[in-house]
Short mmCIF file of C-alpha atoms and ligand atoms in Angstrom, two decimals:
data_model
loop_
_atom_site.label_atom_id
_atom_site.label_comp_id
_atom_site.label_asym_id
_atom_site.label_seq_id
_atom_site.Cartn_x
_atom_site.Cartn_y
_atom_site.Cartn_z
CA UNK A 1 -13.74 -6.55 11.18
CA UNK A 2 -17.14 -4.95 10.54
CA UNK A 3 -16.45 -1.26 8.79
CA UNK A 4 -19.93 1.25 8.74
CA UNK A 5 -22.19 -0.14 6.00
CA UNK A 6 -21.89 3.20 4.06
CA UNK A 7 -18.33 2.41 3.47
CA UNK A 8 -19.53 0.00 0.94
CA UNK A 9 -20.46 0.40 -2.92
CA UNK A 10 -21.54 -2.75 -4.31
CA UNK A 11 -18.78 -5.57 -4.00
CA UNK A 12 -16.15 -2.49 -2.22
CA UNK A 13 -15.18 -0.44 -0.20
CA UNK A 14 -15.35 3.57 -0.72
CA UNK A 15 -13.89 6.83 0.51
CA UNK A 16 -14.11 9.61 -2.10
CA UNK A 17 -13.57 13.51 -1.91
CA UNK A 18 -11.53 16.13 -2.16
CA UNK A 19 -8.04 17.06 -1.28
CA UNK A 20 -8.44 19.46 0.97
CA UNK A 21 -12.23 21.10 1.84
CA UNK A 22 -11.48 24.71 0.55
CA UNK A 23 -14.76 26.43 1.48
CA UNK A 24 -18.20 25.62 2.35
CA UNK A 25 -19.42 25.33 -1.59
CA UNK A 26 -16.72 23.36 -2.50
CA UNK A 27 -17.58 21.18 0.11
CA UNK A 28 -21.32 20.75 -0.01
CA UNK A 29 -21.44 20.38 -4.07
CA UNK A 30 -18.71 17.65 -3.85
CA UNK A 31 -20.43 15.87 -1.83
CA UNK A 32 -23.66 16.19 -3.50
CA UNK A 33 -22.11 15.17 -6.77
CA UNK A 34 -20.33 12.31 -5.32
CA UNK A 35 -23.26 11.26 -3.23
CA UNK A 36 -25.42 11.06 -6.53
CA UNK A 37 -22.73 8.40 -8.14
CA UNK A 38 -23.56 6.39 -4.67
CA UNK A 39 -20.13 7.44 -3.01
CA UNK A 40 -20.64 6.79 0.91
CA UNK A 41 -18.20 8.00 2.77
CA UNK A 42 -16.77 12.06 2.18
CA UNK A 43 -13.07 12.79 2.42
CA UNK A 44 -11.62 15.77 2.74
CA UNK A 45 -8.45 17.31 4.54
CA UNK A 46 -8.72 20.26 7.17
CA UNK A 47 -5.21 19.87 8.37
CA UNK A 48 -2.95 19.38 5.27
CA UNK A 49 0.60 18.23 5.80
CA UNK A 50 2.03 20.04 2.98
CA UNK A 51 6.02 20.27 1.83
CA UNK A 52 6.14 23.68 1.89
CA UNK A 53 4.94 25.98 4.46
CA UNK A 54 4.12 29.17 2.25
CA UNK A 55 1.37 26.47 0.36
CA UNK A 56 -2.49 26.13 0.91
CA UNK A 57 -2.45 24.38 4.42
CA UNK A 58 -5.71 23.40 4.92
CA UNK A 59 -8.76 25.55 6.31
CA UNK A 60 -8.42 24.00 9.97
CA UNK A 61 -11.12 23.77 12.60
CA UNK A 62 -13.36 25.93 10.30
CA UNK A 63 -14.26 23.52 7.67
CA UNK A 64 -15.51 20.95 10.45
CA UNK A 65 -18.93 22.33 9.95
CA UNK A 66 -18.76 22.38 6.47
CA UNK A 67 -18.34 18.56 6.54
CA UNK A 68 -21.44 18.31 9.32
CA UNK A 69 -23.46 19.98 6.85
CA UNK A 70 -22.58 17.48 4.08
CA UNK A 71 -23.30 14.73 6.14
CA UNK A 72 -26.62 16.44 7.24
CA UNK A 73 -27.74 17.00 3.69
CA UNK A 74 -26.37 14.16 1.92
CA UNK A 75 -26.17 11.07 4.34
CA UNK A 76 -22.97 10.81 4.01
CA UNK A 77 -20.08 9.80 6.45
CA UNK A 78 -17.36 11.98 6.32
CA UNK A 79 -13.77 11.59 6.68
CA UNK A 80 -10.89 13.44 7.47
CA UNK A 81 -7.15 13.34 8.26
CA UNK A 82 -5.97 13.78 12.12
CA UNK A 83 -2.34 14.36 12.70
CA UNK A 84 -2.00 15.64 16.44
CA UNK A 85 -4.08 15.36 19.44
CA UNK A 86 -5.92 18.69 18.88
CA UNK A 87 -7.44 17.45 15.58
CA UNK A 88 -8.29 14.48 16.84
CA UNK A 89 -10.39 15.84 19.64
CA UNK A 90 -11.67 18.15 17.35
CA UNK A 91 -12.29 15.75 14.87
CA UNK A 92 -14.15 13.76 18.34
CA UNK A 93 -16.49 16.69 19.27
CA UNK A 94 -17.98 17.08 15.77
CA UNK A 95 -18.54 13.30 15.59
CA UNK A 96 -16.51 13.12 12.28
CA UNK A 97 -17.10 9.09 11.68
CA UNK A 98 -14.32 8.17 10.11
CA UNK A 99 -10.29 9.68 10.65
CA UNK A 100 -7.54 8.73 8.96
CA UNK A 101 -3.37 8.82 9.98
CA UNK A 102 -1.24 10.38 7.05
CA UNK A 103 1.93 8.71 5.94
CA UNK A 104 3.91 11.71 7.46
CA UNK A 105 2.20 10.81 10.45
CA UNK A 106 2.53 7.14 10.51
CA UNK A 107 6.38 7.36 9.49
CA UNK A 108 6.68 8.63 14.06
CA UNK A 109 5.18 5.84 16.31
CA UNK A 110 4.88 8.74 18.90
CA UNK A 111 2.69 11.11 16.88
CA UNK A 112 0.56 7.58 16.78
CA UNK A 113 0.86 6.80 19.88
CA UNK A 114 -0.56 10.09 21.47
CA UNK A 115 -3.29 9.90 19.08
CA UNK A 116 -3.81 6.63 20.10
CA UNK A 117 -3.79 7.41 23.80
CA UNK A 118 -6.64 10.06 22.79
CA UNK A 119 -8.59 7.02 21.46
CA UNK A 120 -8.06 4.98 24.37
CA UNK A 121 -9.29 7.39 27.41
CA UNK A 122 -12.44 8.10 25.16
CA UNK A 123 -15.23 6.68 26.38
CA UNK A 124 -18.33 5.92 23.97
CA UNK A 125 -18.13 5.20 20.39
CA UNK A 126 -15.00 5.42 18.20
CA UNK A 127 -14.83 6.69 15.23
CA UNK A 128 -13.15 4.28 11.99
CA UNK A 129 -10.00 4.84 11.61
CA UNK A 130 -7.53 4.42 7.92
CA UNK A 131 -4.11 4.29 8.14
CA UNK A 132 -2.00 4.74 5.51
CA UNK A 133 1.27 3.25 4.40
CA UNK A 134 4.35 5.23 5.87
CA UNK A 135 6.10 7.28 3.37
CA UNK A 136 8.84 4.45 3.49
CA UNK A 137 8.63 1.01 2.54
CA UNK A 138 8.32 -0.31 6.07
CA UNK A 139 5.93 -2.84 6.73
CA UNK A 140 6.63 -3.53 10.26
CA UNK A 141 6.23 0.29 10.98
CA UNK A 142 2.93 0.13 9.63
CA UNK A 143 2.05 -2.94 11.42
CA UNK A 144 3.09 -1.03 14.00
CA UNK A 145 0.91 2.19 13.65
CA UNK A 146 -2.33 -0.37 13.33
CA UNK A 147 -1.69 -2.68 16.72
CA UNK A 148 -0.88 1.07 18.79
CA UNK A 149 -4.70 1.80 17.41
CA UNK A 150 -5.90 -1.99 18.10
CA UNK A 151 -3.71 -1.47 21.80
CA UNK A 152 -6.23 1.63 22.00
CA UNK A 153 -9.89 -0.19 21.71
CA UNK A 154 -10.19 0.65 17.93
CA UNK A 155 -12.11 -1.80 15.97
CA UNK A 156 -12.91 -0.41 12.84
CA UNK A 157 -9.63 -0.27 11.41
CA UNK A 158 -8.56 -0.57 8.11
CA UNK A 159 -5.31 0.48 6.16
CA UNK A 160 -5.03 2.13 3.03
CA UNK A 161 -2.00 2.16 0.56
CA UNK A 162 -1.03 4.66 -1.18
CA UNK A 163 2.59 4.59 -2.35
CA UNK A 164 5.97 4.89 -1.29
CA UNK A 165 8.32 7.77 -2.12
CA UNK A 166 10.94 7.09 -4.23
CA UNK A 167 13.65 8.24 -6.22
CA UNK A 168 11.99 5.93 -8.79
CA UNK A 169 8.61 6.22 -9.49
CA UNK A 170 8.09 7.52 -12.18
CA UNK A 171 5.57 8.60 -14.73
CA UNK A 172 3.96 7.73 -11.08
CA UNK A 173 3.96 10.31 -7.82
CA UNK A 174 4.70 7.32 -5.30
CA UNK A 175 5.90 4.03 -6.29
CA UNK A 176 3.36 1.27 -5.51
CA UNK A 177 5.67 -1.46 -3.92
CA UNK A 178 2.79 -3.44 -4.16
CA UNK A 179 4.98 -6.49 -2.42
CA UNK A 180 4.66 -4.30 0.96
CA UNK A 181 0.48 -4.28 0.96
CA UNK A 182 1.14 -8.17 0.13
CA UNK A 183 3.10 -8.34 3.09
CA UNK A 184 0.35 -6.68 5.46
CA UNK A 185 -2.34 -8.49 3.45
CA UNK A 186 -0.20 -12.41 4.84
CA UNK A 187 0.46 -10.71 8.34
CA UNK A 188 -2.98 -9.26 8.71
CA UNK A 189 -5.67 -11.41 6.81
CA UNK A 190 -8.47 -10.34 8.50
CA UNK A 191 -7.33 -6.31 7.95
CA UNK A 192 -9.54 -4.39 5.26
CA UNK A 193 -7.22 -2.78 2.98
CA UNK A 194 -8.13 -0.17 0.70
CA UNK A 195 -5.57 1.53 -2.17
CA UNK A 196 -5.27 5.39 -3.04
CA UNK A 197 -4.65 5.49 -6.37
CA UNK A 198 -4.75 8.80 -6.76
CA UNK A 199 -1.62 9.68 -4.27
CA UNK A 200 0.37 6.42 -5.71
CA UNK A 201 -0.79 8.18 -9.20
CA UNK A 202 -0.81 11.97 -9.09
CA UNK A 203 -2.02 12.29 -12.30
CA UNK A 204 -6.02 11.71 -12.98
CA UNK A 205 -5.00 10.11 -16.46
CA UNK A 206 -3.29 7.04 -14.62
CA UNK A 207 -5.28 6.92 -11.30
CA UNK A 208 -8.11 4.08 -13.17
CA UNK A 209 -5.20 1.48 -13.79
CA UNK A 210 -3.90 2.10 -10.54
CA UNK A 211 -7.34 1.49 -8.94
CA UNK A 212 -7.67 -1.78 -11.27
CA UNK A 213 -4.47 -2.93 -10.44
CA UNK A 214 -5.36 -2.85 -6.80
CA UNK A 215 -8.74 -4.54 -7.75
CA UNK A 216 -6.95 -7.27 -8.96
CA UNK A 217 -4.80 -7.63 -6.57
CA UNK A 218 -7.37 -8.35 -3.92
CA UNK A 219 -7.77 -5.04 -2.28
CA UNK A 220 -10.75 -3.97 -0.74
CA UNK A 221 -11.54 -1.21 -1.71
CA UNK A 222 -10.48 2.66 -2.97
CA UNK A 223 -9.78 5.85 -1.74
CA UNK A 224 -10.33 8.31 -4.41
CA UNK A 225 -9.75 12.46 -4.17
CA UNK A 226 -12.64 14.03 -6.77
CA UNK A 227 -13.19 17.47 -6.57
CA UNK A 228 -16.02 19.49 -8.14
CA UNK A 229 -13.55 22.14 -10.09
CA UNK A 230 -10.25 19.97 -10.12
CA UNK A 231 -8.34 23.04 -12.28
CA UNK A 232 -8.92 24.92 -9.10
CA UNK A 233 -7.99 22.66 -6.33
CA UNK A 234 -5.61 24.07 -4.11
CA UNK A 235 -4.12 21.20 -3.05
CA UNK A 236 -2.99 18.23 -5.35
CA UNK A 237 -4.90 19.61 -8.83
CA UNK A 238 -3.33 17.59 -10.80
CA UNK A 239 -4.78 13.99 -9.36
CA UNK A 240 -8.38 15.03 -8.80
CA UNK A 241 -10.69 13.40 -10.77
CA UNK A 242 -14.19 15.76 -11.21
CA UNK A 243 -17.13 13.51 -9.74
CA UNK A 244 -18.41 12.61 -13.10
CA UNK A 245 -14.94 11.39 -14.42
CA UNK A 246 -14.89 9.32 -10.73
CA UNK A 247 -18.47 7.97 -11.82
CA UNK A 248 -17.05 6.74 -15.03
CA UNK A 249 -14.21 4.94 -13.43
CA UNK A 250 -16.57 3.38 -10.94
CA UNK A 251 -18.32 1.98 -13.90
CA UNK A 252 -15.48 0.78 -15.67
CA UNK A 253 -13.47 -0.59 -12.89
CA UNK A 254 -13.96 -4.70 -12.41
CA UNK A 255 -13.86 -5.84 -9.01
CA UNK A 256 -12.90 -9.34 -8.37
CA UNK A 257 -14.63 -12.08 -6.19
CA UNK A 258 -13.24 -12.91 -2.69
CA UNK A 259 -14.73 -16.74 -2.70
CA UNK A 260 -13.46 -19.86 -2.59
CA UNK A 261 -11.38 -21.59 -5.22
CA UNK A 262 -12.42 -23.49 -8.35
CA UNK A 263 -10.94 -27.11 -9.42
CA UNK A 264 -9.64 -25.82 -12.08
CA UNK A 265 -7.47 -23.03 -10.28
CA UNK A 266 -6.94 -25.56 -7.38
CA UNK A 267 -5.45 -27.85 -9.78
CA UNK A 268 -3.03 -24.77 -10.62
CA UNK A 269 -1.96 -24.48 -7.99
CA UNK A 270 -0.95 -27.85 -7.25
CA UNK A 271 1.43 -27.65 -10.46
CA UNK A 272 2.86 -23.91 -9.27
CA UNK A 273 3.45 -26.14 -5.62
CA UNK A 274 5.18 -29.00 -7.65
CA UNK A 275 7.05 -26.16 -9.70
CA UNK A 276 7.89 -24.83 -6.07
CA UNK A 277 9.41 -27.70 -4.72
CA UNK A 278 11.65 -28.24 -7.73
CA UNK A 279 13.00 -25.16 -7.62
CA UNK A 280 14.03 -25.68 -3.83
CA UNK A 281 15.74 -28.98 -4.85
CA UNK A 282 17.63 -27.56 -7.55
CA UNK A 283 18.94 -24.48 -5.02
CA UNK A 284 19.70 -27.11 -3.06
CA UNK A 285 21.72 -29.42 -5.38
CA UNK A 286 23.16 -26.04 -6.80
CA UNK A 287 24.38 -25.50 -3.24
CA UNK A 288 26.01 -28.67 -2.80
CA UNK A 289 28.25 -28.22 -5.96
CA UNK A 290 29.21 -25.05 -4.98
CA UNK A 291 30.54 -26.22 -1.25
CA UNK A 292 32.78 -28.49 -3.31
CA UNK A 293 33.92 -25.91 -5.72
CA UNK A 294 34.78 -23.98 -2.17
CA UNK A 295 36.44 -26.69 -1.06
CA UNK A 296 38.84 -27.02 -4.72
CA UNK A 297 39.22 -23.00 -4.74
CA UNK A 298 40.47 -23.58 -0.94
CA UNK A 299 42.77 -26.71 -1.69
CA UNK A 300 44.12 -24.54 -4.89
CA UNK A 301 44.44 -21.15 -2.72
CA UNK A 302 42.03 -19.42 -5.18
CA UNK A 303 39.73 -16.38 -4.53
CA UNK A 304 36.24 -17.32 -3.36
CA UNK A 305 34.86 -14.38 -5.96
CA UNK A 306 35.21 -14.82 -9.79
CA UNK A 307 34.07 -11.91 -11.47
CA UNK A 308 34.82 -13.12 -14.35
CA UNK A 309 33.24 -15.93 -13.88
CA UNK A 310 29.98 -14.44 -12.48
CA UNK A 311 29.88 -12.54 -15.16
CA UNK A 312 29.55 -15.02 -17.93
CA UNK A 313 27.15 -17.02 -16.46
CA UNK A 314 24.96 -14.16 -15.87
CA UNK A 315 24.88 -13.47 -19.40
CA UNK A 316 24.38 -17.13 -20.61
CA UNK A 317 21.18 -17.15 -17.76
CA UNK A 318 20.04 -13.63 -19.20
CA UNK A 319 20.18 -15.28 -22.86
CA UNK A 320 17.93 -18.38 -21.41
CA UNK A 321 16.02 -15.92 -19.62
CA UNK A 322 15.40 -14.13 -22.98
CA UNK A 323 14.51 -17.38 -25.26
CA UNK A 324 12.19 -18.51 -21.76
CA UNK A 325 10.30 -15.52 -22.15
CA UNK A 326 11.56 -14.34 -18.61
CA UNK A 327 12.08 -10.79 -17.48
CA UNK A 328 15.71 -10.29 -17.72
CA UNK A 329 15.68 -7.60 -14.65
CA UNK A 330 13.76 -9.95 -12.06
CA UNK A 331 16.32 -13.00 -13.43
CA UNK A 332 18.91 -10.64 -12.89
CA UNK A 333 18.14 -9.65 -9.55
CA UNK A 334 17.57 -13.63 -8.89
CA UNK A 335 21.34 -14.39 -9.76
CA UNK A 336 22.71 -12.01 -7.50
CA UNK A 337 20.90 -13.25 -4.88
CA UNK A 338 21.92 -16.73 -5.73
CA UNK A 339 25.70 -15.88 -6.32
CA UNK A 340 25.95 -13.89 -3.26
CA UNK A 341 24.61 -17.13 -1.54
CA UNK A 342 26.79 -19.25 -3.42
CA UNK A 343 29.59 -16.87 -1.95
CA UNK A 344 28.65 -17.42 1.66
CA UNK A 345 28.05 -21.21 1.50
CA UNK A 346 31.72 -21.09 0.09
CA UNK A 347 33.26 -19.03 2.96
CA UNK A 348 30.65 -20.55 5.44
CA UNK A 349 32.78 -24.39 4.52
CA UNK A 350 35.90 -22.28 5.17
CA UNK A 351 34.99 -21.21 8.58
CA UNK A 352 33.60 -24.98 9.32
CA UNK A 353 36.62 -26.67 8.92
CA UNK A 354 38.85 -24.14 10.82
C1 PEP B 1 -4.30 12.98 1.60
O1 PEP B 1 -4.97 11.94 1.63
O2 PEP B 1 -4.69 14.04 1.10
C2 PEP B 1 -2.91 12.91 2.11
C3 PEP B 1 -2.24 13.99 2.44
O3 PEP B 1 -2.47 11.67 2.12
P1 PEP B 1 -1.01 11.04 2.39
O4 PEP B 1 -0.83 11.02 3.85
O5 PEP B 1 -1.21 9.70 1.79
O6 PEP B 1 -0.01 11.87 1.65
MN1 MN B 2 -4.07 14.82 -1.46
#
């Protein structure tokens, strides 16, 4: 999927601006600043989908020209967020060249949809369009949110992740939930994906790990807010990194290479596939001892469940786990699954033989 070439710095991908354009200065020195640290693509939100309605809501229509002007002065593409039809064909007229869905927005397949259907009666050029992660951890609905924009003729697509909310994410805003990017990244190969770091963050200090982290992990690209007087922002202060603090992440960040394998990781692998395989056989023996143990608790008329019994082996596993240098949360998690397994495989004999 071929994004505009401007969307690229170096080896990524790049979207950087502010929150929210607040006025035409605002605007236009951003965008100088950022366009000077070889950021090609401006963001900035008109239409801000804010908590609270007695907050800063965005400028609207108004600032449209403010982003024209950047482009005319700078180069720059700009970018902005479209949540009904109205901004959309606003964001249309002024030839704004790249939009991108909220995760508000992309949490109601029929707010996509009709923005969408706007896309799809459009004749000419279409403008790239981001779509973030829903505000829940649903992969499928963000799936979803991409095909009704594919469905529409869109071919410049790309998503970007920024978080989930959570009950749990802290000293972070969002929490990443990386494992539901990794699940768009095996269902979509072929999708661009860029992170946010600085919603999953909300706090400039933490936004460069975030963005490495992503790095790592094989995204992309970035979407970054920077704003030319952060302490002033009036939208999301606390995350905006001033262009010069973005240039030093930039510089500091280290991207990883796409490319083909090496021998020596190939031969890796073939020991974590030989590791993989073991483990399967093992479940599998472990399964096969348990039907008989069903069988025995069945013959004896005892409960299926064994507390008790759980219990102790959890804690001999979590003392392995310990001495194996194994996080004792993830083996944790791992032995419920497996005794809630073991459980059903019991009952499941039971219901067999009746
Ligand atoms: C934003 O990018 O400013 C924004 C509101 O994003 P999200 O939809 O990720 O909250
Ligand atoms: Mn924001």
């Amino acid at each position: 999927m071929e994004l505009p070439a401007r969307m690229r710095r170096g080896e990524m991908l790049l979207v950087a601006g502010p929150c929210s354009a607040e006025s035409r200065g605002q605007v236009l020195r951003t965008a100088e600043a950022l366009s000077d640290i070889g950021v090609g693509v401006l963001r900035a939100g008109l239409w801000k989908p804010r908590t609270h309605p007695d907050t800063f809501q965005g400028v609207g229509v108004e600032g449209l020209s403010w982003l024209t002007e950047a482009r005319r002065k700078t180069g720059m593409l700009i970018a902005t967020e479209v949540a009904t039809p109205d901004h959309l064909l606003a964001a249309l007229d002024a030839r704004v060249d790249v939009v991108w869905l909220g995760a508000r927005t992309v949490a109601n397949p029929f707010a996509v949809q009709a923005l969408a259907d706007i896309l799809a009666a459009r004749e000419g050029e279409l403008p790239t369009v981001l779509v973030k992660n829903p505000i829940s951890p649903d992969v499928e609905l963000w799936i979803g949110a991409l095909q009704r924009l594919w469905n529409a003729g869109v071919r410049r697509l790309a998503a970007v992740h920024r978080g989930f909310v959570s009950g749990h994410s802290a000293p972070l805003r969002n929490a990443p939930q990386w494992e539901v990017a990794i699940a768009l990244r095996c269902e979509c190969p072929e999708l661009p994906m860029l992170c946010d770091p600085s919603h999953i963050a909300g706090d400039c200090a933490l936004v460069a790990d975030i963005a490495q982290e992503a790095l790592d992990m094989g995204f992309d690209g970035l979407m970054i807010e920077s704003h030319i007087a952060p302490e002033h922002a009036l939208s999301d202060a606390s995350q905006q990194l001033t262009p010069e603090q973005l240039g030093t992440l930039l510089s500091g960040l280290r991207p990883r290479r796409k490319g083909d394998a090496s021998e020596e990781l190939n031969l890796f692998r073939r020991q974590v596939d030989d590791c993989d395989r073991e483990l399967l056989e093992t479940l599998a023996r472990r399964m096969e001892v348990v039907e008989r143990i069903g069988r025995i608790k069945r013959r004896d008329g005892i409960a299926v469940v064994q507390p008790d019994r759980f219990k102790q082996v959890l804690a001999r596993q979590l003392e392995l786990a310990a001495a194996l240098g194994l996080d004792a949360d993830f083996v944790a998690r791992v032995y419920a699954l497996v005794h809630d397994q073991a459980a059903k495989r019991q009952l499941g004999d039971e219901q067999n033989d009746l």
